[in-house]
mmCIF file of C-alpha atoms in Angstrom:
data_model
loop_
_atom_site.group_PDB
_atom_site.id
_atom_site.type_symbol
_atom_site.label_atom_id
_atom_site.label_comp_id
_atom_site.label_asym_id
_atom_site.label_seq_id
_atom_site.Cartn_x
_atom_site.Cartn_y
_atom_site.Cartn_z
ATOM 1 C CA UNK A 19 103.439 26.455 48.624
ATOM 2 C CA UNK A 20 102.716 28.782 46.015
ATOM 3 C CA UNK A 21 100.743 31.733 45.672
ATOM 4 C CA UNK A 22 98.126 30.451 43.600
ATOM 5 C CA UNK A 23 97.869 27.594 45.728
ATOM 6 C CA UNK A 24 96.581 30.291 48.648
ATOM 7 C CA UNK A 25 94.610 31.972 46.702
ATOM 8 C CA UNK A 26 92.440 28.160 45.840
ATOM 9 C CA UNK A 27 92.486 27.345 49.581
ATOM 10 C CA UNK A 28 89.284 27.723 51.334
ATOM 11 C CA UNK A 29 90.195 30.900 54.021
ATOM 12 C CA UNK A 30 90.105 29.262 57.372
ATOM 13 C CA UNK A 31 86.442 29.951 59.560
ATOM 14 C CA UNK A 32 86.886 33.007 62.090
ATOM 15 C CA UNK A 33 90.310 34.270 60.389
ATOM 16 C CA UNK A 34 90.607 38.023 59.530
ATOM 17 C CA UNK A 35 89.349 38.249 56.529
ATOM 18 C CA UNK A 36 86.971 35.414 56.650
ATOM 19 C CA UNK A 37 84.156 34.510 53.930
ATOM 20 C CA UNK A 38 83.927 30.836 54.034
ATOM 21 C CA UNK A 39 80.583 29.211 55.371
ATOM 22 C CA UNK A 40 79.375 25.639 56.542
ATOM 23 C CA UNK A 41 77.271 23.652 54.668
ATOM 24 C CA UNK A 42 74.179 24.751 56.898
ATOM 25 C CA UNK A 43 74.646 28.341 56.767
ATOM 26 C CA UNK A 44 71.212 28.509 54.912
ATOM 27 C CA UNK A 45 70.349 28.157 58.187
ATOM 28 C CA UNK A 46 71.976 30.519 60.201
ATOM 29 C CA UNK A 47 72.112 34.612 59.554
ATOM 30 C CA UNK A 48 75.336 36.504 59.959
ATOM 31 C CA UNK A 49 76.193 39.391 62.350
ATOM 32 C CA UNK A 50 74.995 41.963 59.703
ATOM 33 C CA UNK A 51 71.733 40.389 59.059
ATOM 34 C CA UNK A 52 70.776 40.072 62.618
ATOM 35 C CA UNK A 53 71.782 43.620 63.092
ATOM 36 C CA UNK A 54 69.516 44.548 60.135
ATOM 37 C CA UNK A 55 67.024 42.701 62.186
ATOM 38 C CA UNK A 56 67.143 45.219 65.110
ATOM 39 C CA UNK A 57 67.982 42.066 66.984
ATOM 40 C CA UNK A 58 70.829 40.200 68.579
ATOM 41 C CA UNK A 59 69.080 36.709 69.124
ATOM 42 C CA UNK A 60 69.327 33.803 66.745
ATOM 43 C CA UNK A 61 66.218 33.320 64.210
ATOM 44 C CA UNK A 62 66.872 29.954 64.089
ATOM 45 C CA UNK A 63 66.061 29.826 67.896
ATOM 46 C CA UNK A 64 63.301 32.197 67.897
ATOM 47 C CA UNK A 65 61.746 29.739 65.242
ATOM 48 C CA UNK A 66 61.869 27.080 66.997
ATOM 49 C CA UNK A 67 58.737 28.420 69.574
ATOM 50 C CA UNK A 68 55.237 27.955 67.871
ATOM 51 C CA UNK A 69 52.510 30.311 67.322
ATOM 52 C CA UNK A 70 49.516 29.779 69.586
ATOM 53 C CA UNK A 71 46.248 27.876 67.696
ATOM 54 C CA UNK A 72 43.328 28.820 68.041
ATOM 55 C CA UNK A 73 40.959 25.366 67.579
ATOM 56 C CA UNK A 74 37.281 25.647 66.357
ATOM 57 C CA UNK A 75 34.538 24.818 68.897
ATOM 58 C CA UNK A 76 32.073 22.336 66.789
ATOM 59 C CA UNK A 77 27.989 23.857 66.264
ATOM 60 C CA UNK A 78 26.026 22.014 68.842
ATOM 61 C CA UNK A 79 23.151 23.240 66.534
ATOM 62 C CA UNK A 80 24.729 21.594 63.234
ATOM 63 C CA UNK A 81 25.013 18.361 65.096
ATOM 64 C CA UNK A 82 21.544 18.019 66.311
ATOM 65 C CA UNK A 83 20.682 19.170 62.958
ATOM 66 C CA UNK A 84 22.525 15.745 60.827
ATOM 67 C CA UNK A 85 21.400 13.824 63.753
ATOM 68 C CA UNK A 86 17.985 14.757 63.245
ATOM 69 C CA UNK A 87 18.131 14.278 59.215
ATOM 70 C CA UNK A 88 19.326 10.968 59.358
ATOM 71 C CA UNK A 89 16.212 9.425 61.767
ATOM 72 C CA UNK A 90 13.786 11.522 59.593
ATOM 73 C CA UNK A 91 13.255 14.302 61.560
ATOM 74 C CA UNK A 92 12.781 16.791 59.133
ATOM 75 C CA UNK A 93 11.618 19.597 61.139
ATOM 76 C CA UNK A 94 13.904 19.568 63.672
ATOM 77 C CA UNK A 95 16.617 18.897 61.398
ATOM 78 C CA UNK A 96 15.530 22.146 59.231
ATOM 79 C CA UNK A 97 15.403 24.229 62.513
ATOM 80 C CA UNK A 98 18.481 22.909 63.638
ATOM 81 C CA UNK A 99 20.502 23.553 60.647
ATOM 82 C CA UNK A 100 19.073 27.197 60.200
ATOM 83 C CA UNK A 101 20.578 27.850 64.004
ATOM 84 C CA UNK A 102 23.565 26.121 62.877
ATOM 85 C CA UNK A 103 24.459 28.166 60.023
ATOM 86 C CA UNK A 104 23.790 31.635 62.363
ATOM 87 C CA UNK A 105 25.865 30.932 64.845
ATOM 88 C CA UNK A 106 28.710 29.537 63.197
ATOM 89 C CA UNK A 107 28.691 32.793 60.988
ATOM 90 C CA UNK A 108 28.764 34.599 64.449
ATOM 91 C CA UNK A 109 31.001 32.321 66.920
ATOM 92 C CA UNK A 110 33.558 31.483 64.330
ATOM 93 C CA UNK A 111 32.251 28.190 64.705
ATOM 94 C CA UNK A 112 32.441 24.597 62.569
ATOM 95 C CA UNK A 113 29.512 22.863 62.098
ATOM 96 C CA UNK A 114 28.136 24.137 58.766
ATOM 97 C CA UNK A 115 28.954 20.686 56.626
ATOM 98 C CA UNK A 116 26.965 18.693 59.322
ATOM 99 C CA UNK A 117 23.620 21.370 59.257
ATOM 100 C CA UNK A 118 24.352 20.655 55.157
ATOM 101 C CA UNK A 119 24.579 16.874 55.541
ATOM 102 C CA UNK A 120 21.056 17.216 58.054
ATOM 103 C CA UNK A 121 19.450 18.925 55.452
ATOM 104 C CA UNK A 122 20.455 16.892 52.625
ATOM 105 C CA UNK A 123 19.318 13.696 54.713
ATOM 106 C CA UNK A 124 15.612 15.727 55.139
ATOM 107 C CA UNK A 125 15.766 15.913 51.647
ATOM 108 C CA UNK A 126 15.991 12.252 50.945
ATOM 109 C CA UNK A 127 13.262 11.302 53.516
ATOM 110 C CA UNK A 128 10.864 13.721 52.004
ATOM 111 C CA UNK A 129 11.327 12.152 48.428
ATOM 112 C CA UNK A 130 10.787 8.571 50.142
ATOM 113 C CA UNK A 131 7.898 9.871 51.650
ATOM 114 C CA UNK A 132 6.468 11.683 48.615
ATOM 115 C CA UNK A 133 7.271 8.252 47.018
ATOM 116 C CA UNK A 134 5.204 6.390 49.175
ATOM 117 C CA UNK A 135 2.480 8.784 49.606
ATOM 118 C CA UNK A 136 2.142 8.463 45.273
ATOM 119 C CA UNK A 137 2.831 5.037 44.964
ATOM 120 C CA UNK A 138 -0.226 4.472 47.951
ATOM 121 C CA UNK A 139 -2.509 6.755 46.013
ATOM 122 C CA UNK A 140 -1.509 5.028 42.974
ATOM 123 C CA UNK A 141 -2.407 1.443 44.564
ATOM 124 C CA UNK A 142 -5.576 2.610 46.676
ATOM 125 C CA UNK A 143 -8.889 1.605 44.472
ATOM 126 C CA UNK A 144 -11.348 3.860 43.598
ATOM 127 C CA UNK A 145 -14.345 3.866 45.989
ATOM 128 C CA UNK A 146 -17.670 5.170 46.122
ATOM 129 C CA UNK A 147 -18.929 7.682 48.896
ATOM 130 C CA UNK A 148 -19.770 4.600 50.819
ATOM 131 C CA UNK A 149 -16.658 3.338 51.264
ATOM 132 C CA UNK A 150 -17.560 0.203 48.053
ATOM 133 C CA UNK A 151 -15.108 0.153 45.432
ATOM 134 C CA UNK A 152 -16.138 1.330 41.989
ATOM 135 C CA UNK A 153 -13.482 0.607 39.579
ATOM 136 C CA UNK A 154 -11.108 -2.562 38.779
ATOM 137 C CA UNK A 155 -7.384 -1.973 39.657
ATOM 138 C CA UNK A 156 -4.069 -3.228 40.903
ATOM 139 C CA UNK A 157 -3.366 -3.005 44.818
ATOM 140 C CA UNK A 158 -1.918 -4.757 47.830
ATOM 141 C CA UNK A 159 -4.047 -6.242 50.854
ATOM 142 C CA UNK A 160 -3.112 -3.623 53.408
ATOM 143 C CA UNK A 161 -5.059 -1.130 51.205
ATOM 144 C CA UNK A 162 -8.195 -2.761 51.189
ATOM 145 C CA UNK A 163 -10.918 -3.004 53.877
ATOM 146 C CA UNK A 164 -13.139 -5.690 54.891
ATOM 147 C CA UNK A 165 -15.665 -5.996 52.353
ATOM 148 C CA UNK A 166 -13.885 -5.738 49.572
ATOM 149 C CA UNK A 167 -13.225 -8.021 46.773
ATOM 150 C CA UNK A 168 -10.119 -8.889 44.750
ATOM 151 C CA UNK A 169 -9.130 -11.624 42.630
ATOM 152 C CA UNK A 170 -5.493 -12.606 42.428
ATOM 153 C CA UNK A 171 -4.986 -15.747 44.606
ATOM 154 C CA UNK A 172 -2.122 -18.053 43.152
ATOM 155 C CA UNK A 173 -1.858 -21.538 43.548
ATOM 156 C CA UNK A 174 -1.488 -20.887 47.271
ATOM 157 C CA UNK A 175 -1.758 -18.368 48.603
ATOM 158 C CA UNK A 176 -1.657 -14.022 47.177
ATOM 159 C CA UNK A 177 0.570 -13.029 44.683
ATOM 160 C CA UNK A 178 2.255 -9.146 45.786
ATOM 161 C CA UNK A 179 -0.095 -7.478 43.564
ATOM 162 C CA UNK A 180 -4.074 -8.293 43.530
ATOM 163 C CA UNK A 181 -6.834 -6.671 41.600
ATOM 164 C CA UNK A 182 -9.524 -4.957 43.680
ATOM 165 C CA UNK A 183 -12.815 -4.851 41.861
ATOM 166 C CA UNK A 184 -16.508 -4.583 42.574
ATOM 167 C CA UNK A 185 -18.619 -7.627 44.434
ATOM 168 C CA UNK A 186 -20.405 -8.075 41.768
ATOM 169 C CA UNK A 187 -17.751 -8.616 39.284
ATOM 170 C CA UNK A 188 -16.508 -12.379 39.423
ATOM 171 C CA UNK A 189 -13.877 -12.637 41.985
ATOM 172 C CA UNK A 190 -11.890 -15.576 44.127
ATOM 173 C CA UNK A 191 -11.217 -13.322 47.036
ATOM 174 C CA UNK A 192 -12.955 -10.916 49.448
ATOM 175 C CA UNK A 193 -11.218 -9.355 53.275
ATOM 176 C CA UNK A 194 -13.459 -10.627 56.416
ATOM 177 C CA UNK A 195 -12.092 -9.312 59.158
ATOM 178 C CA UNK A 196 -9.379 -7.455 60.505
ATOM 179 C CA UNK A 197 -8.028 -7.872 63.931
ATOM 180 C CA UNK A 198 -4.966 -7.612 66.576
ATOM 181 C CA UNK A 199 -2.533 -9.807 67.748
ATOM 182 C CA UNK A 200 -1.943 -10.672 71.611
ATOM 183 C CA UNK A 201 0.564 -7.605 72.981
ATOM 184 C CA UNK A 202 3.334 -9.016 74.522
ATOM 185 C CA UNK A 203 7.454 -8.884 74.837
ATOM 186 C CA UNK A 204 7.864 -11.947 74.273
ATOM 187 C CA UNK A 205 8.317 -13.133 70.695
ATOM 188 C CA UNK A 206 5.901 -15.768 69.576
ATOM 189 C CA UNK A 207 8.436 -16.803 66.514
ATOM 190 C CA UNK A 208 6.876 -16.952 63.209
ATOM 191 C CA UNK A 209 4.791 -20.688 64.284
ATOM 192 C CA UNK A 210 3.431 -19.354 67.173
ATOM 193 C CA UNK A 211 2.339 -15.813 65.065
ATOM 194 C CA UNK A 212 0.985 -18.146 62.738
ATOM 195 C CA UNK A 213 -1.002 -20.437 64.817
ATOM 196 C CA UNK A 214 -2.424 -17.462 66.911
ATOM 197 C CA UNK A 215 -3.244 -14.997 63.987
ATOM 198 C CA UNK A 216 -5.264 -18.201 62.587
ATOM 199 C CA UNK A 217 -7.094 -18.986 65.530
ATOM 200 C CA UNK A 218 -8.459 -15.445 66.361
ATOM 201 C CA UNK A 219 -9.097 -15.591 61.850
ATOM 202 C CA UNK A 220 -11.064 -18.917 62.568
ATOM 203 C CA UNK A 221 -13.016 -17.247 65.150
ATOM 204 C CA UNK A 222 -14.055 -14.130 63.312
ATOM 205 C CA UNK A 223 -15.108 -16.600 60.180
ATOM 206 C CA UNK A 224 -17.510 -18.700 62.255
ATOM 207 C CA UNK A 225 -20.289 -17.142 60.421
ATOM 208 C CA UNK A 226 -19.307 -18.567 57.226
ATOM 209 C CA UNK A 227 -20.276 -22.073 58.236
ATOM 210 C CA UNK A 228 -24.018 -21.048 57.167
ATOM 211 C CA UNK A 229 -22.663 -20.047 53.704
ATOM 212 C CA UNK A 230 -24.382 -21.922 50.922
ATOM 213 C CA UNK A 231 -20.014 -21.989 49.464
ATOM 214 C CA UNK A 232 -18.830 -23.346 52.788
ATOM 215 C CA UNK A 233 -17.225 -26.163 51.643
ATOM 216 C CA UNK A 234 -15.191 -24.118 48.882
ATOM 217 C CA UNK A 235 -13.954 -21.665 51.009
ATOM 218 C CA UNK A 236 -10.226 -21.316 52.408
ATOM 219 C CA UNK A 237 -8.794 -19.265 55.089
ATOM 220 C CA UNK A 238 -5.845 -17.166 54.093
ATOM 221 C CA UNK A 239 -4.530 -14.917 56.937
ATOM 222 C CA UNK A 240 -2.152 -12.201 56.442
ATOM 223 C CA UNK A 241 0.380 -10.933 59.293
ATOM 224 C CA UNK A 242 3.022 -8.793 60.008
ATOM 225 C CA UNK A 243 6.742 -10.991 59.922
ATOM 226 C CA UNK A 244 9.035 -10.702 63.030
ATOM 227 C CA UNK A 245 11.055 -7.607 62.145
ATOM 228 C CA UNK A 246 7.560 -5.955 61.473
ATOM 229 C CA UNK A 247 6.380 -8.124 64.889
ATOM 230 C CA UNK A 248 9.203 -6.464 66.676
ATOM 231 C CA UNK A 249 8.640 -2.978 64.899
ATOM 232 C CA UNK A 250 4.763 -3.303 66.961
ATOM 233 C CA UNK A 251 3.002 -4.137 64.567
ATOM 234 C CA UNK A 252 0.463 -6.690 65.404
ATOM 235 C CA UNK A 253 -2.608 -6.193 62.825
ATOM 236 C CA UNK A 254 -3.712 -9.170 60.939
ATOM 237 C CA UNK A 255 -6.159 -9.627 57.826
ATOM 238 C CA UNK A 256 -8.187 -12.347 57.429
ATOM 239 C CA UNK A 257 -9.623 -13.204 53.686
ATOM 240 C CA UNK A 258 -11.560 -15.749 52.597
ATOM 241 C CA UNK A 259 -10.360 -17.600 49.619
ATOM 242 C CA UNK A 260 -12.816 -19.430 47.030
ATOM 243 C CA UNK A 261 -12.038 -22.057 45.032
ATOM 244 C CA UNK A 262 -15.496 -23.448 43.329
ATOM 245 C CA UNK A 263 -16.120 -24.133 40.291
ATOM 246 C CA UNK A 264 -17.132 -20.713 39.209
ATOM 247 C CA UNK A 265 -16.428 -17.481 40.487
ATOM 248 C CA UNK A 266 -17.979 -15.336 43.106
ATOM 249 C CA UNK A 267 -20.444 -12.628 41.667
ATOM 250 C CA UNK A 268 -21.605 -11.400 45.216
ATOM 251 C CA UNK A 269 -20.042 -10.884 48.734
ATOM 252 C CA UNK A 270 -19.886 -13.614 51.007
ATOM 253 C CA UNK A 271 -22.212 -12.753 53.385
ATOM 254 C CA UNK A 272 -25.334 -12.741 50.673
ATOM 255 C CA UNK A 273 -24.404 -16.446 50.466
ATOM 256 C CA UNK A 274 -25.764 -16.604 54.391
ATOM 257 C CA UNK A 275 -28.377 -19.334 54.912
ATOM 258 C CA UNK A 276 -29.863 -18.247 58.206
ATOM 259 C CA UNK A 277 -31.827 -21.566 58.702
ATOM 260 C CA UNK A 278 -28.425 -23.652 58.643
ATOM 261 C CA UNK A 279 -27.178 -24.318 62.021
ATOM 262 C CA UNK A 280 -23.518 -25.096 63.246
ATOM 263 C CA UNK A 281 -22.534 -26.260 66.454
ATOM 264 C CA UNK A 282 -22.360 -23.689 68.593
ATOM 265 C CA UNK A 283 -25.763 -22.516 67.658
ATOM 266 C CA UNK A 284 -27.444 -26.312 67.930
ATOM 267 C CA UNK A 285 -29.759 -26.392 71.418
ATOM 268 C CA UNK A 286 -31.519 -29.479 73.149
ATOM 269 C CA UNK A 287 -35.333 -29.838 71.108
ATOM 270 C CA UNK A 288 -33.954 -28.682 67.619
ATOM 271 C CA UNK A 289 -34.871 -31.024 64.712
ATOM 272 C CA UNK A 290 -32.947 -31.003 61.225
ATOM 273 C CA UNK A 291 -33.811 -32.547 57.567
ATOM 274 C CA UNK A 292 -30.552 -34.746 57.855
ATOM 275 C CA UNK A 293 -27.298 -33.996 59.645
ATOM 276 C CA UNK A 294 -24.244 -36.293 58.736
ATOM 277 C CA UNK A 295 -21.400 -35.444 61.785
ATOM 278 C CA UNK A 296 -19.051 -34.812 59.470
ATOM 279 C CA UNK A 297 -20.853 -31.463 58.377
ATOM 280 C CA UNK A 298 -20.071 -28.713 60.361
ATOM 281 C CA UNK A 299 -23.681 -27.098 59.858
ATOM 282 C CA UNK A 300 -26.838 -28.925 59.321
ATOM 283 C CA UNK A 301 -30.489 -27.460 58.047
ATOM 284 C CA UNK A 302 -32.814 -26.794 60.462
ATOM 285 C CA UNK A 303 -36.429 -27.562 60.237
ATOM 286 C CA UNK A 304 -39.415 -27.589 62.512
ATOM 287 C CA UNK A 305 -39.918 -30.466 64.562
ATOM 288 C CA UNK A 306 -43.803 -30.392 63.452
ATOM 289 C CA UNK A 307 -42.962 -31.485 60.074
ATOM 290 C CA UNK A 308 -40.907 -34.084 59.117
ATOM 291 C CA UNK A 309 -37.670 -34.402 59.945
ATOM 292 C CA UNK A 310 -34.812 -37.261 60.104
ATOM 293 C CA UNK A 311 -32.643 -36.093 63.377
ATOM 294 C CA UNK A 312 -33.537 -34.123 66.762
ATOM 295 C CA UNK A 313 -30.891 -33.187 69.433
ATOM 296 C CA UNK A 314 -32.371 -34.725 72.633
ATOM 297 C CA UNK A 315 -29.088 -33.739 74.710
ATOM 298 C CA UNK A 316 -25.920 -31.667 75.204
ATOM 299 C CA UNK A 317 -22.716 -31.910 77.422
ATOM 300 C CA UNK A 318 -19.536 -30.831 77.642
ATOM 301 C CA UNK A 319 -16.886 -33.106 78.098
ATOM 302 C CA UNK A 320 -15.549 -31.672 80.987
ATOM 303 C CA UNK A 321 -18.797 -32.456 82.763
ATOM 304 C CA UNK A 322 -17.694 -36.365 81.825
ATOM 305 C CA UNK A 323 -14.338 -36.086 83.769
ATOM 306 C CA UNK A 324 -12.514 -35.701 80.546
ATOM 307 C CA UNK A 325 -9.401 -33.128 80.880
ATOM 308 C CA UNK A 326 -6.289 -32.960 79.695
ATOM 309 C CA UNK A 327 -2.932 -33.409 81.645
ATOM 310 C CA UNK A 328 -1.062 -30.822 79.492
ATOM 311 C CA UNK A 329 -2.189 -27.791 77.039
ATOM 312 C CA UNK A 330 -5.246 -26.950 77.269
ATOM 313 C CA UNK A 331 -5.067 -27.339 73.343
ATOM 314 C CA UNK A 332 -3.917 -31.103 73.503
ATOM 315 C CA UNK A 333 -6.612 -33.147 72.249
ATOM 316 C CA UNK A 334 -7.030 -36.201 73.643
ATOM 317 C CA UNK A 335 -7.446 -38.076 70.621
ATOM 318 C CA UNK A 336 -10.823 -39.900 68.688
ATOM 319 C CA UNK A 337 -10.782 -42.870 70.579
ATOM 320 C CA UNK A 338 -10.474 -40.864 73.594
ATOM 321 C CA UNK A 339 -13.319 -38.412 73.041
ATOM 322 C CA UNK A 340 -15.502 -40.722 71.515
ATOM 323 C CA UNK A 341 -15.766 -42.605 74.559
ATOM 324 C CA UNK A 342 -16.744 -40.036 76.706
ATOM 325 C CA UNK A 343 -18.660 -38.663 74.244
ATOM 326 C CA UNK A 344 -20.759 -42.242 73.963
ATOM 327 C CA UNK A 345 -21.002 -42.591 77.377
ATOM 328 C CA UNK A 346 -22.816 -39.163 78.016
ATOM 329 C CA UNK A 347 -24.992 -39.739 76.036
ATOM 330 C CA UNK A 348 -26.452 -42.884 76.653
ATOM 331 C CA UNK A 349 -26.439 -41.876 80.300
ATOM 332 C CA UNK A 350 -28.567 -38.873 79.458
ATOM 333 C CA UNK A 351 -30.497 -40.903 76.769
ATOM 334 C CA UNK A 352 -32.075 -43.504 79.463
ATOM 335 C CA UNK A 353 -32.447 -40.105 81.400
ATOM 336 C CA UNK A 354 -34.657 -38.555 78.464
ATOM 337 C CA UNK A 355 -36.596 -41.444 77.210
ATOM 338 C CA UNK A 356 -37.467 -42.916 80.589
ATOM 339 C CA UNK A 357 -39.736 -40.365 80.734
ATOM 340 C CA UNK A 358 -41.151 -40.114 77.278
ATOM 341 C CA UNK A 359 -40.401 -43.631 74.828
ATOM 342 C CA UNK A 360 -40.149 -42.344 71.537
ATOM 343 C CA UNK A 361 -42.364 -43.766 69.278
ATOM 344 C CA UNK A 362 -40.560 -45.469 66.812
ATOM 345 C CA UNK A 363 -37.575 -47.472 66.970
ATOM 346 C CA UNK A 364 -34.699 -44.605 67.563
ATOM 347 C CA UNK A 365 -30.993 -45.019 66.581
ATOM 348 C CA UNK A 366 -28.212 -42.898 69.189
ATOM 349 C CA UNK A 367 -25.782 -41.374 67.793
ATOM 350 C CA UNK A 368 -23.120 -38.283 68.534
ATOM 351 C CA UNK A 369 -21.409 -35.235 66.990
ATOM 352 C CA UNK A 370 -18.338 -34.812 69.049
ATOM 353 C CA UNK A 371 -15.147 -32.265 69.003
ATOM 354 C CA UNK A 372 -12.771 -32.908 66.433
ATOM 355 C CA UNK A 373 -8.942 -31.643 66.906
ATOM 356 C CA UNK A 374 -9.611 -28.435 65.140
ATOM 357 C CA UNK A 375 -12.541 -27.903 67.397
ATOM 358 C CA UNK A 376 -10.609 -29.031 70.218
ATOM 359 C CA UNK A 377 -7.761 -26.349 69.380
ATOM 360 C CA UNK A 378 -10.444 -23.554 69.416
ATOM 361 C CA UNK A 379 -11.967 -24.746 72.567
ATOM 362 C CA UNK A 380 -14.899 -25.773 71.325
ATOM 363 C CA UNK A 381 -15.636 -29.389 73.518
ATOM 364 C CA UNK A 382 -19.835 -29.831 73.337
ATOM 365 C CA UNK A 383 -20.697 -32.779 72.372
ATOM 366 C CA UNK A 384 -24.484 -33.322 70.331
ATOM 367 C CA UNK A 385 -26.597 -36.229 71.342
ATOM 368 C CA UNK A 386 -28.807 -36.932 68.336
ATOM 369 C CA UNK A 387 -31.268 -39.869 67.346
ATOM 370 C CA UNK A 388 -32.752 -40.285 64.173
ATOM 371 C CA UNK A 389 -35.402 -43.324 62.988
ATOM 372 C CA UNK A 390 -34.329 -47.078 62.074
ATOM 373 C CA UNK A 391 -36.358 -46.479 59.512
ATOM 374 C CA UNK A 392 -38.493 -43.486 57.772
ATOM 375 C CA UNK A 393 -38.895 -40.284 59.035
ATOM 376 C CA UNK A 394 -40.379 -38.917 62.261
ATOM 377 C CA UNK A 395 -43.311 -36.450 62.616
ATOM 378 C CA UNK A 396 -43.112 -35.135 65.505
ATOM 379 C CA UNK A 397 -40.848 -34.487 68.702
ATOM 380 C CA UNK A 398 -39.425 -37.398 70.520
ATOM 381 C CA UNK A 399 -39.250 -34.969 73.392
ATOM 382 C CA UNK A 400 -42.568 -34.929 73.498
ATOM 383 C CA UNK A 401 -42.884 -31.178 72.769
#
């Protein structure tokens, strides 16, 4: 082997004279390094043992503070996030992108709020000391009151938007009443909300029967849906819908005709100009004039033997009714006139509980008589 061959050979590792390496010496220092290191251990073993960490206790302050920003409440949420950003400045603490966050949600609730509180300013008619509204504009139900008037029914029923005006100004609509739903756990579903909420509306209108508009007057009854339901809300609005001919120029109850009388308000003795039973009110007149019907009698049906078997809402049905309605009647007509025989020729007849009435629990029955012929001029009760 030559020389030169020697000198191009690697030198073998540990010899005398050795400066050859392995491929990983990157890795490893040599005897002079670690002596310039004041050390006789291996770096690449000291290296291997990690440096302690230190991990960042979270703000309880900056999470109450984003908790309370995102349900909306803003001054907790403020209060929260200004003890948040103190102590995490003192403690060394995280927390401060949460007491942002808490803040930024207050932020958005109080521009949905402002929002709101404009858009309900902007929607809320103009009123008068008194409480009557004195200028025409654009609303929703919930901001009006009962009393006021509005046009803006559609074919059926509202549209979002009505237009709250003055009584006096011609209008199809005007709010009645305003009332509560049953409280309760136990969801009604949306047919049993809507069958209550129109019963206790019903009720509230029963003074409208002695309008002079009766007959053109609709019941429209606005209530909360189920997520609302569920939410506890249980306030209702009743309104009373016309659809005559021509438009309203006054509020309902100027249209009152105090000598009208409707069931409910009929009593044994009273005497009326006509009554056909399929009116629900009749005009009353005194008995010392004349006058073509008189009530000589009054029952309820339950006094008959008439109940039902199931809901106390189930009518029994016309045919049903009828005949205990007939047979009370002439039972307490042979009663009546046994005493005192009318003077003319008298025809028996009834007004008795419909279904509708039947639903509302109204089950009196009206014994009337009228003349065969002509009018009468006097009580048949001989009063």
């Amino acid at each position: 082997m030559s020389a030169d061959d020697d000198a191009a050979r690697p030198p073998v590792s540990g010899g005398a004279g050795s400066v050859w390496a392995p491929p990983d010496a990157a890795l490893t220092e040599t005897s002079a390094e670690r002596a310039a290191h004041g050390t006789g251990e291996n770096p690449a073993s000291s290296a291997a043992t990690p440096e302690p960490v230190f991990w960042q206790r979270t703000n309880g302050w900056a999470k109450g503070a984003l908790a309370a920003g995102l349900f909306g409440l803003v001054p907790f949420a403020v209060g929260f996030a200004i003890a948040a950003f103190v102590q995490t400045g003192r403690r060394d603490e995280k927390g401060r992108g949460m007491a942002v966050g808490g803040l930024a949600a207050s932020v958005a609730w109080i521009l949905v709020g402002t929002v709101v509180i404009a858009a309900g300013a902007l929607l809320s008619p103009e009123r008068d000391e008194a409480g009557h509204i004195t200028k025409s504009g654009k609303t929703v139900l919930s901001q009006l009151k009962v009393g006021d008037c509005f046009t803006g029914f559609g074919k059926d029923e509202t549209q979002v938007l009505v237009t709250a005006l003055p009584c006096t100004r011609p209008h199809d609509g005007e709010i009645v009443a305003e009332a509560m739903l049953s409280e309760g756990g136990i969801s009604p579903g949306e047919e049993g909300m809507e069958a209550e909420a129109t019963k206790i509306c019903t009720d509230r209108l029963e003074f409208l029967l002695k309008s002079r508009y009766y007959k053109d007057l609709q019941i429209y009854v606005e209530k909360p849906d189920m997520a609302a339901w569920e939410n506890g809300d249980r306030h209702i609005t009743c309104a009373m819908r016309y659809t005559g001919a021509e438009a309203l120029t006054a509020p309902l109850a100027t249209t009152i005709d105090q000598d009208l009388k409707a069931l409910r308000d009929v009593d044994v003795g009273d005497c009326f100009a006509e009554w056909e039973v399929i009116d629900p009110v009749a005009q009353s007149v005194p008995c010392t004039g004349p006058h073509k019907v008189e009530v000589y009698a009054m029952f309820y049906l339950s006094e008959e033997g008439l109940v039902t078997s199931g809901s106390p809402w189930e009518y029994p049905g016309r045919k049903v009714v009828g005949k205990y309605a007939a047979a009370g009647c002439d039972k307490r007509a042979d009663k009546v006139f046994a005493k005192n025989p009318p003077p003319v020729d008298l025809e028996n007849y009834f007004w008795a509980p419909s279904s509708r009435d039947w639903y509302f629990s109204q089950q009196k029955v009206v014994c009337l008589v009228q003349p065969a012929h002509g009018t009468l001029k006097k009580s048949v009760l001989g009063k």
